[in-house]
Amino acid sequence: DGGITQSPKYLFRKEGQNVTLSCEQNLNHDAMYWYRQDPGQGLRLIYYSQIVNDFQKGDIAEGYSVSREKKESFPLTVTSAQKNPTAFYLCASRMGQNTEAFFGQGTRLTVV
Amino acid sequence: GEDVEQSLFLSVREGDSSVINCTYTDSSSTYLYWYKQEPGAGLQLLTYIFSNMDMKQDQRLTVLLNKKDKHLSLRIADTQTGDSAIYFCAESIAYNFNKFYFGSGTKLNVKP
């Protein structure tokens, strides 16, 4: 079955540590996205990638980094520079222009 | 601009119709989408409408688009308790197809 998979579902991080969230898709989609969701708020775009080895900053990229070495994978690293990283992170992928986005089930990151 | 606005809460009784509203500001929107998010999960596409359409019906769901007023609505007929979730509208922009702009989400509470 085709789909988009995020792991882990829950992640705990100590202050000052970097953590990496995984996002894998087998839909053969070119575009991939990372969003952050805070309670009572909509989705805010962190980074997106249109094609392998290319990615662009979204609206809240500070304190985050990404890579796109393979079409199927778009990992997100939350660095220690991110001041308030506790949130629900959603990954999405899309075939191209004017097509729907498919979402993973999300990763809830908590800083302890 | 890319502002997409929704009211935060809606409460209805089981069996009634629910109407969730959304306004957007970018007139170059090409597709507009409705997504559903259940607690702790990713977003699931419910339906979408192309910007040159006025209405789309899909079983219990009816989408109305007033392009002049930049107003989108989702009507759920015979609302069930399983419809309780957060509903997001999103727009895809013609000049920047790699970005999706989401509203803040409307939390629908269906009372038995």
PDB file of N, CA, C and O in Angstrom, chain A residues 35-108:
ATOM      1  N   TYR A  35       5.317  20.564   8.396  1.00  0.00           N
ATOM      2  CA  TYR A  35       4.503  21.564   9.074  1.00  0.00           C
ATOM      3  C   TYR A  35       4.619  21.373  10.577  1.00  0.00           C
ATOM      4  O   TYR A  35       4.807  20.260  11.075  1.00  0.00           O
ATOM      5  N   ARG A  36       4.414  22.465  11.272  1.00  0.00           N
ATOM      6  CA  ARG A  36       4.340  22.433  12.730  1.00  0.00           C
ATOM      7  C   ARG A  36       2.925  22.832  13.117  1.00  0.00           C
ATOM      8  O   ARG A  36       2.358  23.791  12.559  1.00  0.00           O
ATOM      9  N   GLN A  37       2.357  22.103  14.110  1.00  0.00           N
ATOM     10  CA  GLN A  37       1.025  22.430  14.600  1.00  0.00           C
ATOM     11  C   GLN A  37       1.093  22.619  16.106  1.00  0.00           C
ATOM     12  O   GLN A  37       1.529  21.737  16.842  1.00  0.00           O
ATOM     13  N   ASP A  38       0.647  23.777  16.563  1.00  0.00           N
ATOM     14  CA  ASP A  38       0.535  24.059  17.987  1.00  0.00           C
ATOM     15  C   ASP A  38      -0.942  24.073  18.363  1.00  0.00           C
ATOM     16  O   ASP A  38      -1.800  24.335  17.507  1.00  0.00           O
ATOM     17  N   PRO A  39      -1.266  23.807  19.630  1.00  0.00           N
ATOM     18  CA  PRO A  39      -2.673  23.722  20.030  1.00  0.00           C
ATOM     19  C   PRO A  39      -3.465  24.957  19.639  1.00  0.00           C
ATOM     20  O   PRO A  39      -3.040  26.082  19.895  1.00  0.00           O
ATOM     21  N   GLY A  40      -4.610  24.733  19.019  1.00  0.00           N
ATOM     22  CA  GLY A  40      -5.486  25.832  18.649  1.00  0.00           C
ATOM     23  C   GLY A  40      -4.990  26.653  17.482  1.00  0.00           C
ATOM     24  O   GLY A  40      -5.577  27.688  17.160  1.00  0.00           O
ATOM     25  N   GLN A  41      -3.925  26.188  16.856  1.00  0.00           N
ATOM     26  CA  GLN A  41      -3.395  26.938  15.718  1.00  0.00           C
ATOM     27  C   GLN A  41      -3.404  26.062  14.477  1.00  0.00           C
ATOM     28  O   GLN A  41      -3.467  24.845  14.540  1.00  0.00           O
ATOM     29  N   GLY A  42      -3.315  26.724  13.355  1.00  0.00           N
ATOM     30  CA  GLY A  42      -3.256  26.006  12.095  1.00  0.00           C
ATOM     31  C   GLY A  42      -1.880  25.435  11.856  1.00  0.00           C
ATOM     32  O   GLY A  42      -1.040  25.383  12.750  1.00  0.00           O
ATOM     33  N   LEU A  43      -1.652  24.994  10.632  1.00  0.00           N
ATOM     34  CA  LEU A  43      -0.368  24.416  10.265  1.00  0.00           C
ATOM     35  C   LEU A  43       0.558  25.516   9.755  1.00  0.00           C
ATOM     36  O   LEU A  43       0.171  26.309   8.906  1.00  0.00           O
ATOM     37  N   ARG A  44       1.763  25.511  10.264  1.00  0.00           N
ATOM     38  CA  ARG A  44       2.748  26.481   9.797  1.00  0.00           C
ATOM     39  C   ARG A  44       3.853  25.739   9.074  1.00  0.00           C
ATOM     40  O   ARG A  44       4.399  24.761   9.581  1.00  0.00           O
ATOM     41  N   LEU A  45       4.213  26.241   7.906  1.00  0.00           N
ATOM     42  CA  LEU A  45       5.170  25.572   7.032  1.00  0.00           C
ATOM     43  C   LEU A  45       6.595  25.815   7.508  1.00  0.00           C
ATOM     44  O   LEU A  45       7.023  26.967   7.659  1.00  0.00           O
ATOM     45  N   ILE A  46       7.355  24.737   7.701  1.00  0.00           N
ATOM     46  CA  ILE A  46       8.736  24.843   8.148  1.00  0.00           C
ATOM     47  C   ILE A  46       9.683  24.819   6.947  1.00  0.00           C
ATOM     48  O   ILE A  46      10.475  25.736   6.736  1.00  0.00           O
ATOM     49  N   TYR A  47       9.629  23.758   6.194  1.00  0.00           N
ATOM     50  CA  TYR A  47      10.447  23.591   4.987  1.00  0.00           C
ATOM     51  C   TYR A  47       9.641  22.827   3.948  1.00  0.00           C
ATOM     52  O   TYR A  47       8.740  22.073   4.285  1.00  0.00           O
ATOM     53  N   TYR A  48       9.997  23.002   2.685  1.00  0.00           N
ATOM     54  CA  TYR A  48       9.444  22.165   1.641  1.00  0.00           C
ATOM     55  C   TYR A  48      10.503  21.890   0.587  1.00  0.00           C
ATOM     56  O   TYR A  48      11.480  22.628   0.456  1.00  0.00           O
ATOM     57  N   SER A  49      10.252  20.813  -0.147  1.00  0.00           N
ATOM     58  CA  SER A  49      11.203  20.374  -1.160  1.00  0.00           C
ATOM     59  C   SER A  49      10.428  19.993  -2.414  1.00  0.00           C
ATOM     60  O   SER A  49       9.481  19.221  -2.354  1.00  0.00           O
ATOM     61  N   GLN A  50      10.849  20.542  -3.526  1.00  0.00           N
ATOM     62  CA  GLN A  50      10.176  20.244  -4.794  1.00  0.00           C
ATOM     63  C   GLN A  50      10.796  19.050  -5.497  1.00  0.00           C
ATOM     64  O   GLN A  50      10.149  18.400  -6.320  1.00  0.00           O
ATOM     65  N   ILE A  51      12.072  18.803  -5.192  1.00  0.00           N
ATOM     66  CA  ILE A  51      12.790  17.790  -5.945  1.00  0.00           C
ATOM     67  C   ILE A  51      13.999  17.368  -5.119  1.00  0.00           C
ATOM     68  O   ILE A  51      14.420  18.079  -4.183  1.00  0.00           O
ATOM     69  N   VAL A  52      14.545  16.233  -5.456  1.00  0.00           N
ATOM     70  CA  VAL A  52      15.723  15.737  -4.729  1.00  0.00           C
ATOM     71  C   VAL A  52      16.845  16.774  -4.763  1.00  0.00           C
ATOM     72  O   VAL A  52      17.067  17.448  -5.768  1.00  0.00           O
ATOM     73  N   ASN A  53      17.533  16.871  -3.623  1.00  0.00           N
ATOM     74  CA  ASN A  53      18.677  17.777  -3.446  1.00  0.00           C
ATOM     75  C   ASN A  53      18.304  19.251  -3.518  1.00  0.00           C
ATOM     76  O   ASN A  53      19.193  20.109  -3.715  1.00  0.00           O
ATOM     77  N   ASP A  54      17.036  19.553  -3.349  1.00  0.00           N
ATOM     78  CA  ASP A  54      16.597  20.947  -3.324  1.00  0.00           C
ATOM     79  C   ASP A  54      15.533  21.109  -2.259  1.00  0.00           C
ATOM     80  O   ASP A  54      14.638  20.272  -2.139  1.00  0.00           O
ATOM     81  N   PHE A  55      15.632  22.176  -1.464  1.00  0.00           N
ATOM     82  CA  PHE A  55      14.595  22.467  -0.482  1.00  0.00           C
ATOM     83  C   PHE A  55      14.594  23.967  -0.211  1.00  0.00           C
ATOM     84  O   PHE A  55      15.577  24.665  -0.453  1.00  0.00           O
ATOM     85  N   GLN A  56      13.453  24.424   0.271  1.00  0.00           N
ATOM     86  CA  GLN A  56      13.232  25.854   0.503  1.00  0.00           C
ATOM     87  C   GLN A  56      12.709  26.083   1.913  1.00  0.00           C
ATOM     88  O   GLN A  56      11.950  25.256   2.442  1.00  0.00           O
ATOM     89  N   LYS A  57      13.079  27.220   2.477  1.00  0.00           N
ATOM     90  CA  LYS A  57      12.553  27.580   3.783  1.00  0.00           C
ATOM     91  C   LYS A  57      11.085  27.963   3.668  1.00  0.00           C
ATOM     92  O   LYS A  57      10.670  28.607   2.707  1.00  0.00           O
ATOM     93  N   GLY A  58      10.342  27.567   4.684  1.00  0.00           N
ATOM     94  CA  GLY A  58       8.962  28.011   4.797  1.00  0.00           C
ATOM     95  C   GLY A  58       8.883  29.230   5.681  1.00  0.00           C
ATOM     96  O   GLY A  58       9.816  30.028   5.761  1.00  0.00           O
ATOM     97  N   ASP A  59       7.772  29.357   6.395  1.00  0.00           N
ATOM     98  CA  ASP A  59       7.537  30.563   7.190  1.00  0.00           C
ATOM     99  C   ASP A  59       8.230  30.556   8.550  1.00  0.00           C
ATOM    100  O   ASP A  59       8.446  31.612   9.141  1.00  0.00           O
ATOM    101  N   ILE A  60       8.592  29.369   9.057  1.00  0.00           N
ATOM    102  CA  ILE A  60       9.178  29.292  10.405  1.00  0.00           C
ATOM    103  C   ILE A  60      10.386  28.363  10.416  1.00  0.00           C
ATOM    104  O   ILE A  60      10.499  27.465  11.224  1.00  0.00           O
ATOM    105  N   ALA A  61      11.339  28.564   9.507  1.00  0.00           N
ATOM    106  CA  ALA A  61      12.463  27.639   9.345  1.00  0.00           C
ATOM    107  C   ALA A  61      13.542  27.764  10.416  1.00  0.00           C
ATOM    108  O   ALA A  61      14.367  26.853  10.574  1.00  0.00           O
ATOM    109  N   GLU A  62      13.572  28.844  11.159  1.00  0.00           N
ATOM    110  CA  GLU A  62      14.665  29.056  12.117  1.00  0.00           C
ATOM    111  C   GLU A  62      14.690  27.969  13.175  1.00  0.00           C
ATOM    112  O   GLU A  62      13.682  27.663  13.809  1.00  0.00           O
ATOM    113  N   GLY A  63      15.889  27.373  13.358  1.00  0.00           N
ATOM    114  CA  GLY A  63      16.044  26.322  14.356  1.00  0.00           C
ATOM    115  C   GLY A  63      15.774  24.926  13.811  1.00  0.00           C
ATOM    116  O   GLY A  63      15.827  23.954  14.554  1.00  0.00           O
ATOM    117  N   TYR A  64      15.480  24.828  12.530  1.00  0.00           N
ATOM    118  CA  TYR A  64      15.226  23.542  11.877  1.00  0.00           C
ATOM    119  C   TYR A  64      16.169  23.367  10.697  1.00  0.00           C
ATOM    120  O   TYR A  64      16.634  24.336  10.112  1.00  0.00           O
ATOM    121  N   SER A  65      16.424  22.099  10.331  1.00  0.00           N
ATOM    122  CA  SER A  65      17.157  21.819   9.100  1.00  0.00           C
ATOM    123  C   SER A  65      16.580  20.558   8.465  1.00  0.00           C
ATOM    124  O   SER A  65      15.956  19.731   9.140  1.00  0.00           O
ATOM    125  N   VAL A  66      16.763  20.445   7.146  1.00  0.00           N
ATOM    126  CA  VAL A  66      16.240  19.296   6.409  1.00  0.00           C
ATOM    127  C   VAL A  66      17.283  18.845   5.397  1.00  0.00           C
ATOM    128  O   VAL A  66      18.268  19.531   5.128  1.00  0.00           O
ATOM    129  N   SER A  67      17.034  17.666   4.837  1.00  0.00           N
ATOM    130  CA  SER A  67      17.815  17.176   3.707  1.00  0.00           C
ATOM    131  C   SER A  67      16.866  16.434   2.780  1.00  0.00           C
ATOM    132  O   SER A  67      15.813  15.965   3.198  1.00  0.00           O
ATOM    133  N   ARG A  68      17.261  16.333   1.503  1.00  0.00           N
ATOM    134  CA  ARG A  68      16.441  15.564   0.555  1.00  0.00           C
ATOM    135  C   ARG A  68      17.401  14.845  -0.382  1.00  0.00           C
ATOM    136  O   ARG A  68      17.577  15.184  -1.547  1.00  0.00           O
ATOM    137  N   GLU A  69      18.005  13.812   0.155  1.00  0.00           N
ATOM    138  CA  GLU A  69      18.986  13.040  -0.615  1.00  0.00           C
ATOM    139  C   GLU A  69      18.313  11.985  -1.475  1.00  0.00           C
ATOM    140  O   GLU A  69      18.887  11.525  -2.476  1.00  0.00           O
ATOM    141  N   LYS A  70      17.127  11.567  -1.094  1.00  0.00           N
ATOM    142  CA  LYS A  70      16.367  10.586  -1.852  1.00  0.00           C
ATOM    143  C   LYS A  70      14.954  11.107  -2.043  1.00  0.00           C
ATOM    144  O   LYS A  70      14.430  11.823  -1.185  1.00  0.00           O
ATOM    145  N   LYS A  71      14.331  10.711  -3.120  1.00  0.00           N
ATOM    146  CA  LYS A  71      12.968  11.163  -3.404  1.00  0.00           C
ATOM    147  C   LYS A  71      12.008  10.737  -2.308  1.00  0.00           C
ATOM    148  O   LYS A  71      11.058  11.453  -1.977  1.00  0.00           O
ATOM    149  N   GLU A  72      12.253   9.568  -1.724  1.00  0.00           N
ATOM    150  CA  GLU A  72      11.312   9.007  -0.773  1.00  0.00           C
ATOM    151  C   GLU A  72      11.420   9.606   0.626  1.00  0.00           C
ATOM    152  O   GLU A  72      10.537   9.418   1.453  1.00  0.00           O
ATOM    153  N   SER A  73      12.509  10.295   0.926  1.00  0.00           N
ATOM    154  CA  SER A  73      12.800  10.638   2.305  1.00  0.00           C
ATOM    155  C   SER A  73      13.045  12.127   2.494  1.00  0.00           C
ATOM    156  O   SER A  73      13.763  12.754   1.703  1.00  0.00           O
ATOM    157  N   PHE A  74      12.495  12.685   3.578  1.00  0.00           N
ATOM    158  CA  PHE A  74      12.653  14.117   3.846  1.00  0.00           C
ATOM    159  C   PHE A  74      12.744  14.301   5.367  1.00  0.00           C
ATOM    160  O   PHE A  74      11.799  14.770   6.018  1.00  0.00           O
ATOM    161  N   PRO A  75      13.870  13.955   5.975  1.00  0.00           N
ATOM    162  CA  PRO A  75      13.980  14.068   7.436  1.00  0.00           C
ATOM    163  C   PRO A  75      14.118  15.508   7.907  1.00  0.00           C
ATOM    164  O   PRO A  75      14.728  16.343   7.222  1.00  0.00           O
ATOM    165  N   LEU A  76      13.555  15.757   9.070  1.00  0.00           N
ATOM    166  CA  LEU A  76      13.598  17.087   9.693  1.00  0.00           C
ATOM    167  C   LEU A  76      14.412  17.003  10.980  1.00  0.00           C
ATOM    168  O   LEU A  76      14.117  16.166  11.833  1.00  0.00           O
ATOM    169  N   THR A  77      15.415  17.855  11.109  1.00  0.00           N
ATOM    170  CA  THR A  77      16.176  17.940  12.351  1.00  0.00           C
ATOM    171  C   THR A  77      15.773  19.186  13.110  1.00  0.00           C
ATOM    172  O   THR A  77      15.789  20.294  12.559  1.00  0.00           O
ATOM    173  N   VAL A  78      15.378  18.969  14.355  1.00  0.00           N
ATOM    174  CA  VAL A  78      15.056  20.078  15.254  1.00  0.00           C
ATOM    175  C   VAL A  78      16.311  20.346  16.057  1.00  0.00           C
ATOM    176  O   VAL A  78      16.755  19.494  16.837  1.00  0.00           O
ATOM    177  N   THR A  79      16.916  21.478  15.849  1.00  0.00           N
ATOM    178  CA  THR A  79      18.194  21.749  16.503  1.00  0.00           C
ATOM    179  C   THR A  79      17.998  22.419  17.847  1.00  0.00           C
ATOM    180  O   THR A  79      16.894  22.878  18.185  1.00  0.00           O
ATOM    181  N   SER A  80      19.081  22.518  18.590  1.00  0.00           N
ATOM    182  CA  SER A  80      19.030  23.160  19.904  1.00  0.00           C
ATOM    183  C   SER A  80      18.747  24.657  19.780  1.00  0.00           C
ATOM    184  O   SER A  80      18.404  25.318  20.757  1.00  0.00           O
ATOM    185  N   ALA A  81      18.870  25.191  18.574  1.00  0.00           N
ATOM    186  CA  ALA A  81      18.588  26.611  18.359  1.00  0.00           C
ATOM    187  C   ALA A  81      17.094  26.912  18.313  1.00  0.00           C
ATOM    188  O   ALA A  81      16.695  28.081  18.403  1.00  0.00           O
ATOM    189  N   GLN A  82      16.278  25.884  18.199  1.00  0.00           N
ATOM    190  CA  GLN A  82      14.822  26.087  18.166  1.00  0.00           C
ATOM    191  C   GLN A  82      14.372  26.325  19.605  1.00  0.00           C
ATOM    192  O   GLN A  82      14.462  25.446  20.459  1.00  0.00           O
ATOM    193  N   LYS A  83      13.848  27.506  19.862  1.00  0.00           N
ATOM    194  CA  LYS A  83      13.589  27.934  21.241  1.00  0.00           C
ATOM    195  C   LYS A  83      12.396  27.221  21.876  1.00  0.00           C
ATOM    196  O   LYS A  83      12.345  27.039  23.092  1.00  0.00           O
ATOM    197  N   ASN A  84      11.430  26.860  21.103  1.00  0.00           N
ATOM    198  CA  ASN A  84      10.212  26.254  21.657  1.00  0.00           C
ATOM    199  C   ASN A  84       9.790  25.087  20.778  1.00  0.00           C
ATOM    200  O   ASN A  84       8.817  25.194  20.037  1.00  0.00           O
ATOM    201  N   PRO A  85      10.498  23.977  20.842  1.00  0.00           N
ATOM    202  CA  PRO A  85      10.263  22.902  19.889  1.00  0.00           C
ATOM    203  C   PRO A  85       9.088  21.985  20.208  1.00  0.00           C
ATOM    204  O   PRO A  85       8.684  21.201  19.356  1.00  0.00           O
ATOM    205  N   THR A  86       8.540  22.065  21.407  1.00  0.00           N
ATOM    206  CA  THR A  86       7.432  21.175  21.757  1.00  0.00           C
ATOM    207  C   THR A  86       6.234  21.475  20.873  1.00  0.00           C
ATOM    208  O   THR A  86       5.695  22.587  20.900  1.00  0.00           O
ATOM    209  N   ALA A  87       5.830  20.488  20.067  1.00  0.00           N
ATOM    210  CA  ALA A  87       4.739  20.690  19.106  1.00  0.00           C
ATOM    211  C   ALA A  87       4.446  19.359  18.435  1.00  0.00           C
ATOM    212  O   ALA A  87       5.116  18.348  18.655  1.00  0.00           O
ATOM    213  N   PHE A  88       3.428  19.375  17.590  1.00  0.00           N
ATOM    214  CA  PHE A  88       3.064  18.238  16.752  1.00  0.00           C
ATOM    215  C   PHE A  88       3.575  18.533  15.352  1.00  0.00           C
ATOM    216  O   PHE A  88       3.292  19.607  14.810  1.00  0.00           O
ATOM    217  N   TYR A  89       4.367  17.617  14.795  1.00  0.00           N
ATOM    218  CA  TYR A  89       4.988  17.856  13.493  1.00  0.00           C
ATOM    219  C   TYR A  89       4.356  16.943  12.444  1.00  0.00           C
ATOM    220  O   TYR A  89       4.253  15.731  12.634  1.00  0.00           O
ATOM    221  N   LEU A  90       3.977  17.524  11.347  1.00  0.00           N
ATOM    222  CA  LEU A  90       3.323  16.793  10.274  1.00  0.00           C
ATOM    223  C   LEU A  90       4.131  16.891   8.993  1.00  0.00           C
ATOM    224  O   LEU A  90       4.576  17.971   8.603  1.00  0.00           O
ATOM    225  N   CYS A  91       4.289  15.760   8.355  1.00  0.00           N
ATOM    226  CA  CYS A  91       4.960  15.674   7.059  1.00  0.00           C
ATOM    227  C   CYS A  91       3.898  15.405   5.996  1.00  0.00           C
ATOM    228  O   CYS A  91       2.918  14.691   6.255  1.00  0.00           O
ATOM    229  N   ALA A  92       4.085  15.967   4.830  1.00  0.00           N
ATOM    230  CA  ALA A  92       3.134  15.762   3.740  1.00  0.00           C
ATOM    231  C   ALA A  92       3.893  15.608   2.436  1.00  0.00           C
ATOM    232  O   ALA A  92       5.040  16.054   2.310  1.00  0.00           O
ATOM    233  N   SER A  93       3.246  15.003   1.464  1.00  0.00           N
ATOM    234  CA  SER A  93       3.831  14.910   0.129  1.00  0.00           C
ATOM    235  C   SER A  93       2.740  15.128  -0.904  1.00  0.00           C
ATOM    236  O   SER A  93       1.542  14.992  -0.625  1.00  0.00           O
ATOM    237  N   ARG A  94       3.200  15.463  -2.091  1.00  0.00           N
ATOM    238  CA  ARG A  94       2.263  15.855  -3.133  1.00  0.00           C
ATOM    239  C   ARG A  94       2.906  15.577  -4.477  1.00  0.00           C
ATOM    240  O   ARG A  94       4.110  15.767  -4.644  1.00  0.00           O
ATOM    241  N   MET A  95       2.086  15.160  -5.462  1.00  0.00           N
ATOM    242  CA  MET A  95       2.642  14.844  -6.769  1.00  0.00           C
ATOM    243  C   MET A  95       3.140  16.099  -7.476  1.00  0.00           C
ATOM    244  O   MET A  95       4.211  16.117  -8.072  1.00  0.00           O
ATOM    245  N   GLY A  96       2.346  17.146  -7.437  1.00  0.00           N
ATOM    246  CA  GLY A  96       2.746  18.363  -8.124  1.00  0.00           C
ATOM    247  C   GLY A  96       1.661  19.393  -8.039  1.00  0.00           C
ATOM    248  O   GLY A  96       0.810  19.353  -7.147  1.00  0.00           O
ATOM    249  N   GLN A  97       1.682  20.302  -8.964  1.00  0.00           N
ATOM    250  CA  GLN A  97       0.761  21.421  -8.918  1.00  0.00           C
ATOM    251  C   GLN A  97      -0.684  20.976  -8.933  1.00  0.00           C
ATOM    252  O   GLN A  97      -1.064  20.090  -9.687  1.00  0.00           O
ATOM    253  N   ASN A  98      -1.477  21.609  -8.081  1.00  0.00           N
ATOM    254  CA  ASN A  98      -2.916  21.387  -8.044  1.00  0.00           C
ATOM    255  C   ASN A  98      -3.313  19.950  -7.770  1.00  0.00           C
ATOM    256  O   ASN A  98      -4.304  19.452  -8.294  1.00  0.00           O
ATOM    257  N   THR A  99      -2.518  19.284  -6.990  1.00  0.00           N
ATOM    258  CA  THR A  99      -2.907  17.951  -6.534  1.00  0.00           C
ATOM    259  C   THR A  99      -3.027  17.980  -5.021  1.00  0.00           C
ATOM    260  O   THR A  99      -2.511  18.881  -4.364  1.00  0.00           O
ATOM    261  N   GLU A 100      -3.708  16.996  -4.482  1.00  0.00           N
ATOM    262  CA  GLU A 100      -3.901  16.976  -3.030  1.00  0.00           C
ATOM    263  C   GLU A 100      -2.593  16.612  -2.338  1.00  0.00           C
ATOM    264  O   GLU A 100      -1.712  15.983  -2.915  1.00  0.00           O
ATOM    265  N   ALA A 101      -2.493  17.027  -1.094  1.00  0.00           N
ATOM    266  CA  ALA A 101      -1.372  16.638  -0.249  1.00  0.00           C
ATOM    267  C   ALA A 101      -1.789  15.473   0.627  1.00  0.00           C
ATOM    268  O   ALA A 101      -2.895  15.442   1.159  1.00  0.00           O
ATOM    269  N   PHE A 102      -0.907  14.506   0.758  1.00  0.00           N
ATOM    270  CA  PHE A 102      -1.119  13.369   1.645  1.00  0.00           C
ATOM    271  C   PHE A 102      -0.271  13.589   2.893  1.00  0.00           C
ATOM    272  O   PHE A 102       0.894  13.963   2.796  1.00  0.00           O
ATOM    273  N   PHE A 103      -0.863  13.332   4.044  1.00  0.00           N
ATOM    274  CA  PHE A 103      -0.187  13.587   5.305  1.00  0.00           C
ATOM    275  C   PHE A 103       0.186  12.292   6.020  1.00  0.00           C
ATOM    276  O   PHE A 103      -0.535  11.287   5.939  1.00  0.00           O
ATOM    277  N   GLY A 104       1.305  12.356   6.736  1.00  0.00           N
ATOM    278  CA  GLY A 104       1.636  11.308   7.669  1.00  0.00           C
ATOM    279  C   GLY A 104       0.811  11.454   8.940  1.00  0.00           C
ATOM    280  O   GLY A 104       0.027  12.403   9.077  1.00  0.00           O
ATOM    281  N   GLN A 105       1.017  10.543   9.890  1.00  0.00           N
ATOM    282  CA  GLN A 105       0.226  10.542  11.118  1.00  0.00           C
ATOM    283  C   GLN A 105       0.802  11.465  12.186  1.00  0.00           C
ATOM    284  O   GLN A 105       0.219  11.597  13.266  1.00  0.00           O
ATOM    285  N   GLY A 106       1.946  12.062  11.905  1.00  0.00           N
ATOM    286  CA  GLY A 106       2.472  13.067  12.825  1.00  0.00           C
ATOM    287  C   GLY A 106       3.434  12.510  13.859  1.00  0.00           C
ATOM    288  O   GLY A 106       3.401  11.330  14.207  1.00  0.00           O
ATOM    289  N   THR A 107       4.304  13.373  14.347  1.00  0.00           N
ATOM    290  CA  THR A 107       5.212  13.078  15.459  1.00  0.00           C
ATOM    291  C   THR A 107       5.014  14.144  16.517  1.00  0.00           C
ATOM    292  O   THR A 107       5.099  15.349  16.214  1.00  0.00           O
ATOM    293  N   ARG A 108       4.738  13.699  17.735  1.00  0.00           N
ATOM    294  CA  ARG A 108       4.601  14.659  18.837  1.00  0.00           C
ATOM    295  C   ARG A 108       5.940  14.747  19.557  1.00  0.00           C
ATOM    296  O   ARG A 108       6.399  13.772  20.140  1.00  0.00           O
TER     297      ARG A 108
END
